[in-house]
Amino acid sequence: QKEVEQNSGPLSVPEGAIASLNCTYSDRGSQSFFWYRQYSGKSPELIMFIYSNGDKEDGRFTAQLNKASQYVSLLIRDSQPSDSATYLCAVNPHRAGNNRKLIWGLGTSLAVNP
Amino acid sequence: DTEVTQTPKHLVMGMTNKKSLKCEQHMGHRAMYWYKQKAKKPPELMFVYSYEKLSINESVPSRFSPECPNSSLLNLHLHALQPEDSALYLCASSQIGIWDEQYFGPGTRLTVT
């Protein structure tokens, strides 16, 4: 079992729809969770972070965390073609002696069709 | 606009060359990171500096040598690289604490010929 798992996609949604991206993780001690967006050839851009169970909203983005189910998701409302990118889920399990290392999923490719 | 800058944007070097990558952050962060990223893979951690001291070295070959001259600057010195070292090299910074979101610079695209 991979430590952080994401569906590789591609996930294809029509413009204006809700895109739902999912991520599961294996380390129950994980405390911080991040979503990065990466356009082809560019660097990862942090778009959401969440530390507590529940929902966190920022504009069109909502991150949802369920620690009991070891599940974190990202919802993108009113999807735009400019949202087409790879979305990387990263988790910090805050392991002793190495509490700064993020564990990364392989990313989900999102395509928003006009 | 990113507050983590990296130079150069692109670098082509031969296997016998010595070059350096530079990173600067203007966010007041006290942790800085070097990552390597290959196509269609997530970033791979190389080094972490906390309070200007090397705190993590992920068993990186000695042909990569990091340096942190002060809390805002991070360098990666390159020597005798191999073609398989060609990749996007990313610098990131974060606060030090439990909640330590990492912010990336734009990266240096390195090609080793």
mmCIF file of C-alpha atoms in Angstrom:
data_model
loop_
_atom_site.group_PDB
_atom_site.id
_atom_site.type_symbol
_atom_site.label_atom_id
_atom_site.label_comp_id
_atom_site.label_asym_id
_atom_site.label_seq_id
_atom_site.Cartn_x
_atom_site.Cartn_y
_atom_site.Cartn_z
ATOM 1 C CA GLN A 1 0.000 0.000 0.000
ATOM 2 C CA LYS A 2 1.383 3.392 -1.002
ATOM 3 C CA GLU A 3 1.670 5.927 1.808
ATOM 4 C CA VAL A 4 -0.350 8.563 -0.070
ATOM 5 C CA GLU A 5 -2.644 7.460 -2.869
ATOM 6 C CA GLN A 6 -4.423 9.476 -5.507
ATOM 7 C CA ASN A 7 -6.265 8.462 -8.662
ATOM 8 C CA SER A 8 -3.935 9.338 -11.517
ATOM 9 C CA GLY A 9 -6.765 10.380 -13.823
ATOM 10 C CA PRO A 10 -7.153 12.035 -16.117
ATOM 11 C CA LEU A 11 -10.266 13.401 -14.466
ATOM 12 C CA SER A 12 -12.311 15.194 -17.085
ATOM 13 C CA VAL A 13 -15.106 17.628 -16.121
ATOM 14 C CA PRO A 14 -17.098 20.174 -18.139
ATOM 15 C CA GLU A 15 -16.593 23.878 -17.517
ATOM 16 C CA GLY A 16 -18.734 25.092 -14.623
ATOM 17 C CA ALA A 17 -18.963 21.671 -12.957
ATOM 18 C CA ILE A 18 -17.545 20.596 -9.586
ATOM 19 C CA ALA A 19 -14.249 18.704 -9.757
ATOM 20 C CA SER A 20 -13.655 16.294 -6.879
ATOM 21 C CA LEU A 21 -10.115 15.106 -6.176
ATOM 22 C CA ASN A 22 -9.415 12.454 -3.577
ATOM 23 C CA CYS A 23 -6.410 11.375 -1.524
ATOM 24 C CA THR A 24 -5.954 8.631 1.078
ATOM 25 C CA TYR A 25 -3.013 8.227 3.410
ATOM 26 C CA SER A 26 -1.710 5.373 5.536
ATOM 27 C CA ASP A 27 0.016 7.027 8.533
ATOM 28 C CA ARG A 28 -2.611 7.649 11.232
ATOM 29 C CA GLY A 29 -0.249 10.103 12.968
ATOM 30 C CA SER A 30 -0.382 12.533 10.049
ATOM 31 C CA GLN A 31 -1.254 16.030 11.148
ATOM 32 C CA SER A 32 -1.014 18.367 8.174
ATOM 33 C CA PHE A 33 -2.332 18.013 4.651
ATOM 34 C CA PHE A 34 -1.654 20.033 1.555
ATOM 35 C CA TRP A 35 -2.959 20.383 -1.976
ATOM 36 C CA TYR A 36 -0.620 21.700 -4.648
ATOM 37 C CA ARG A 37 -1.509 22.598 -8.223
ATOM 38 C CA GLN A 38 1.164 22.097 -10.864
ATOM 39 C CA TYR A 39 0.905 23.256 -14.446
ATOM 40 C CA SER A 40 3.040 21.438 -17.011
ATOM 41 C CA GLY A 41 6.654 22.625 -16.809
ATOM 42 C CA LYS A 42 5.985 24.837 -13.768
ATOM 43 C CA SER A 43 6.607 24.452 -10.053
ATOM 44 C CA PRO A 44 3.990 23.257 -7.520
ATOM 45 C CA GLU A 45 1.753 26.013 -6.145
ATOM 46 C CA LEU A 46 0.186 25.576 -2.700
ATOM 47 C CA ILE A 47 -3.557 26.122 -3.034
ATOM 48 C CA MET A 48 -4.986 24.647 0.166
ATOM 49 C CA PHE A 49 -3.817 23.292 3.499
ATOM 50 C CA ILE A 50 -5.882 21.742 6.265
ATOM 51 C CA TYR A 51 -5.043 20.507 9.752
ATOM 52 C CA SER A 52 -8.401 19.820 11.441
ATOM 53 C CA ASN A 53 -11.235 17.472 10.602
ATOM 54 C CA GLY A 54 -13.964 19.055 8.550
ATOM 55 C CA ASP A 55 -14.141 21.477 5.669
ATOM 56 C CA LYS A 56 -12.015 24.484 4.841
ATOM 57 C CA GLU A 57 -13.132 26.838 2.087
ATOM 58 C CA ASP A 58 -11.116 29.393 0.124
ATOM 59 C CA GLY A 59 -12.877 30.916 -2.861
ATOM 60 C CA ARG A 60 -13.819 28.152 -5.297
ATOM 61 C CA PHE A 61 -11.727 25.591 -3.408
ATOM 62 C CA THR A 62 -12.836 23.433 -0.478
ATOM 63 C CA ALA A 63 -10.558 20.984 1.309
ATOM 64 C CA GLN A 64 -12.186 18.225 3.343
ATOM 65 C CA LEU A 65 -10.371 16.149 5.969
ATOM 66 C CA ASN A 66 -11.560 12.991 7.677
ATOM 67 C CA LYS A 67 -8.799 11.644 9.921
ATOM 68 C CA ALA A 68 -10.834 8.628 11.037
ATOM 69 C CA SER A 69 -11.115 7.478 7.416
ATOM 70 C CA GLN A 70 -7.619 8.778 6.556
ATOM 71 C CA TYR A 71 -9.036 10.711 3.656
ATOM 72 C CA VAL A 72 -8.542 14.225 2.346
ATOM 73 C CA SER A 73 -10.271 15.706 -0.675
ATOM 74 C CA LEU A 74 -10.280 18.865 -2.756
ATOM 75 C CA LEU A 75 -13.413 20.233 -4.374
ATOM 76 C CA ILE A 76 -13.176 22.834 -7.111
ATOM 77 C CA ARG A 77 -16.472 24.584 -7.765
ATOM 78 C CA ASP A 78 -17.344 26.292 -11.068
ATOM 79 C CA SER A 79 -14.357 24.622 -12.743
ATOM 80 C CA GLN A 80 -12.582 26.690 -15.391
ATOM 81 C CA PRO A 81 -10.284 25.579 -18.218
ATOM 82 C CA SER A 82 -7.475 27.367 -16.335
ATOM 83 C CA ASP A 83 -7.915 24.783 -13.546
ATOM 84 C CA SER A 84 -6.576 22.111 -15.914
ATOM 85 C CA ALA A 85 -3.396 20.931 -14.191
ATOM 86 C CA THR A 86 -1.980 18.140 -12.047
ATOM 87 C CA TYR A 87 -3.090 18.282 -8.406
ATOM 88 C CA LEU A 88 -0.648 16.851 -5.882
ATOM 89 C CA CYS A 89 -1.709 15.740 -2.404
ATOM 90 C CA ALA A 90 1.021 15.944 0.250
ATOM 91 C CA VAL A 91 0.890 14.770 3.850
ATOM 92 C CA ASN A 92 3.218 15.480 6.744
ATOM 93 C CA PRO A 93 3.240 12.574 9.202
ATOM 94 C CA HIS A 94 5.560 14.562 11.507
ATOM 95 C CA ARG A 95 7.786 11.581 12.157
ATOM 96 C CA ALA A 96 10.323 11.830 14.958
ATOM 97 C CA GLY A 97 13.708 12.899 13.622
ATOM 98 C CA ASN A 98 12.259 13.876 10.255
ATOM 99 C CA ASN A 99 9.255 16.062 10.916
ATOM 100 C CA ARG A 100 9.743 18.233 7.875
ATOM 101 C CA LYS A 101 9.415 15.612 5.136
ATOM 102 C CA LEU A 102 6.216 15.600 3.114
ATOM 103 C CA ILE A 103 4.899 12.344 1.695
ATOM 104 C CA TRP A 104 3.530 12.950 -1.790
ATOM 105 C CA GLY A 105 0.881 11.286 -3.892
ATOM 106 C CA LEU A 106 1.584 10.777 -7.570
ATOM 107 C CA GLY A 107 -0.929 13.463 -8.546
ATOM 108 C CA THR A 108 -4.262 13.588 -10.338
ATOM 109 C CA SER A 109 -4.442 15.136 -13.777
ATOM 110 C CA LEU A 110 -7.529 17.332 -14.183
ATOM 111 C CA ALA A 111 -8.884 18.442 -17.554
ATOM 112 C CA VAL A 112 -11.695 21.030 -17.633
ATOM 113 C CA ASN A 113 -13.402 21.049 -21.011
ATOM 114 C CA PRO A 114 -14.916 24.295 -22.383
ATOM 115 C CA ASP B 1 3.887 36.572 -7.246
ATOM 116 C CA THR B 2 6.174 34.014 -5.655
ATOM 117 C CA GLU B 3 8.294 35.215 -2.783
ATOM 118 C CA VAL B 4 10.773 32.420 -3.378
ATOM 119 C CA THR B 5 13.064 33.179 -6.290
ATOM 120 C CA GLN B 6 15.493 30.876 -8.054
ATOM 121 C CA THR B 7 18.286 31.474 -10.537
ATOM 122 C CA PRO B 8 18.995 30.519 -13.198
ATOM 123 C CA LYS B 9 15.703 29.466 -14.799
ATOM 124 C CA HIS B 10 17.500 27.094 -17.144
ATOM 125 C CA LEU B 11 20.969 25.552 -16.974
ATOM 126 C CA VAL B 12 22.794 23.286 -19.388
ATOM 127 C CA MET B 13 26.054 21.822 -18.129
ATOM 128 C CA GLY B 14 28.529 19.181 -19.125
ATOM 129 C CA MET B 15 29.481 16.309 -16.884
ATOM 130 C CA THR B 16 32.800 17.924 -15.942
ATOM 131 C CA ASN B 17 31.405 21.370 -15.148
ATOM 132 C CA LYS B 18 30.865 22.994 -11.766
ATOM 133 C CA LYS B 19 27.799 25.197 -11.403
ATOM 134 C CA SER B 20 25.576 26.523 -8.634
ATOM 135 C CA LEU B 21 21.844 26.979 -8.250
ATOM 136 C CA LYS B 22 20.640 29.854 -6.107
ATOM 137 C CA CYS B 23 17.478 30.393 -4.097
ATOM 138 C CA GLU B 24 16.275 33.379 -2.092
ATOM 139 C CA GLN B 25 13.154 33.728 0.025
ATOM 140 C CA HIS B 26 11.598 36.927 1.325
ATOM 141 C CA MET B 27 9.012 35.361 3.625
ATOM 142 C CA GLY B 28 10.974 35.352 6.887
ATOM 143 C CA HIS B 29 10.962 31.569 6.904
ATOM 144 C CA ARG B 30 13.595 29.637 8.858
ATOM 145 C CA ALA B 31 13.429 26.320 6.956
ATOM 146 C CA MET B 32 14.563 25.923 3.370
ATOM 147 C CA TYR B 33 14.462 22.882 1.130
ATOM 148 C CA TRP B 34 15.923 21.500 -2.076
ATOM 149 C CA TYR B 35 13.824 19.122 -4.141
ATOM 150 C CA LYS B 36 14.408 17.322 -7.426
ATOM 151 C CA GLN B 37 11.471 16.594 -9.724
ATOM 152 C CA LYS B 38 11.417 14.348 -12.760
ATOM 153 C CA ALA B 39 8.628 14.465 -15.351
ATOM 154 C CA LYS B 40 5.282 13.084 -14.177
ATOM 155 C CA LYS B 41 6.657 12.383 -10.677
ATOM 156 C CA PRO B 42 6.132 14.248 -7.417
ATOM 157 C CA PRO B 43 8.967 16.322 -5.940
ATOM 158 C CA GLU B 44 11.679 14.279 -4.238
ATOM 159 C CA LEU B 45 13.232 15.802 -1.118
ATOM 160 C CA MET B 46 17.023 16.225 -1.188
ATOM 161 C CA PHE B 47 18.029 18.526 1.683
ATOM 162 C CA VAL B 48 16.453 20.540 4.481
ATOM 163 C CA TYR B 49 18.022 23.442 6.365
ATOM 164 C CA SER B 50 16.509 24.552 9.654
ATOM 165 C CA TYR B 51 17.849 27.730 11.244
ATOM 166 C CA GLU B 52 20.654 27.702 8.641
ATOM 167 C CA LYS B 53 21.836 24.242 9.700
ATOM 168 C CA LEU B 54 21.530 21.123 7.570
ATOM 169 C CA SER B 55 18.904 19.005 9.289
ATOM 170 C CA ILE B 56 18.001 16.448 6.624
ATOM 171 C CA ASN B 57 20.100 14.890 3.856
ATOM 172 C CA GLU B 58 18.089 12.261 2.016
ATOM 173 C CA SER B 59 21.185 10.223 1.075
ATOM 174 C CA VAL B 60 21.941 12.504 -1.843
ATOM 175 C CA PRO B 61 25.168 11.789 -3.815
ATOM 176 C CA SER B 62 28.098 14.020 -2.899
ATOM 177 C CA ARG B 63 28.131 15.582 -6.367
ATOM 178 C CA PHE B 64 25.302 17.736 -4.932
ATOM 179 C CA SER B 65 26.529 20.053 -2.177
ATOM 180 C CA PRO B 66 24.097 22.390 -0.396
ATOM 181 C CA GLU B 67 24.991 25.613 1.367
ATOM 182 C CA CYS B 68 22.914 28.034 3.424
ATOM 183 C CA PRO B 69 24.834 31.330 3.793
ATOM 184 C CA ASN B 70 22.050 33.034 5.785
ATOM 185 C CA SER B 71 18.376 32.664 6.632
ATOM 186 C CA SER B 72 17.255 33.988 3.243
ATOM 187 C CA LEU B 73 19.662 32.272 0.868
ATOM 188 C CA LEU B 74 20.174 28.683 -0.196
ATOM 189 C CA ASN B 75 22.642 27.382 -2.761
ATOM 190 C CA LEU B 76 23.109 24.009 -4.407
ATOM 191 C CA HIS B 77 26.592 23.401 -5.785
ATOM 192 C CA LEU B 78 26.815 20.903 -8.632
ATOM 193 C CA HIS B 79 29.912 19.005 -9.734
ATOM 194 C CA ALA B 80 30.516 16.025 -12.007
ATOM 195 C CA LEU B 81 26.818 15.417 -12.616
ATOM 196 C CA GLN B 82 25.421 12.590 -14.680
ATOM 197 C CA PRO B 83 22.818 12.838 -17.471
ATOM 198 C CA GLU B 84 20.277 11.166 -15.170
ATOM 199 C CA ASP B 85 20.559 14.205 -12.874
ATOM 200 C CA SER B 86 18.712 16.246 -15.491
ATOM 201 C CA ALA B 87 15.499 17.421 -13.805
ATOM 202 C CA LEU B 88 13.616 20.401 -12.400
ATOM 203 C CA TYR B 89 15.315 21.526 -9.185
ATOM 204 C CA LEU B 90 12.959 23.208 -6.759
ATOM 205 C CA CYS B 91 13.649 25.333 -3.734
ATOM 206 C CA ALA B 92 10.998 25.746 -1.042
ATOM 207 C CA SER B 93 10.716 27.505 2.287
ATOM 208 C CA SER B 94 8.486 27.259 5.337
ATOM 209 C CA GLN B 95 8.032 28.427 8.875
ATOM 210 C CA ILE B 96 9.317 26.135 11.593
ATOM 211 C CA GLY B 97 6.508 24.813 13.710
ATOM 212 C CA ILE B 98 3.735 22.253 13.578
ATOM 213 C CA TRP B 99 1.956 24.134 10.810
ATOM 214 C CA ASP B 100 4.653 24.531 8.219
ATOM 215 C CA GLU B 101 3.282 24.973 4.740
ATOM 216 C CA GLN B 102 6.001 24.809 2.123
ATOM 217 C CA TYR B 103 6.099 27.408 -0.650
ATOM 218 C CA PHE B 104 8.021 26.634 -3.803
ATOM 219 C CA GLY B 105 10.107 28.810 -6.080
ATOM 220 C CA PRO B 106 9.742 28.607 -9.862
ATOM 221 C CA GLY B 107 12.532 26.037 -10.205
ATOM 222 C CA THR B 108 15.668 25.606 -12.298
ATOM 223 C CA ARG B 109 15.427 23.315 -15.310
ATOM 224 C CA LEU B 110 18.786 21.502 -15.403
ATOM 225 C CA THR B 111 20.063 19.555 -18.395
ATOM 226 C CA VAL B 112 23.300 17.572 -18.073
ATOM 227 C CA THR B 113 24.933 16.720 -21.397
#
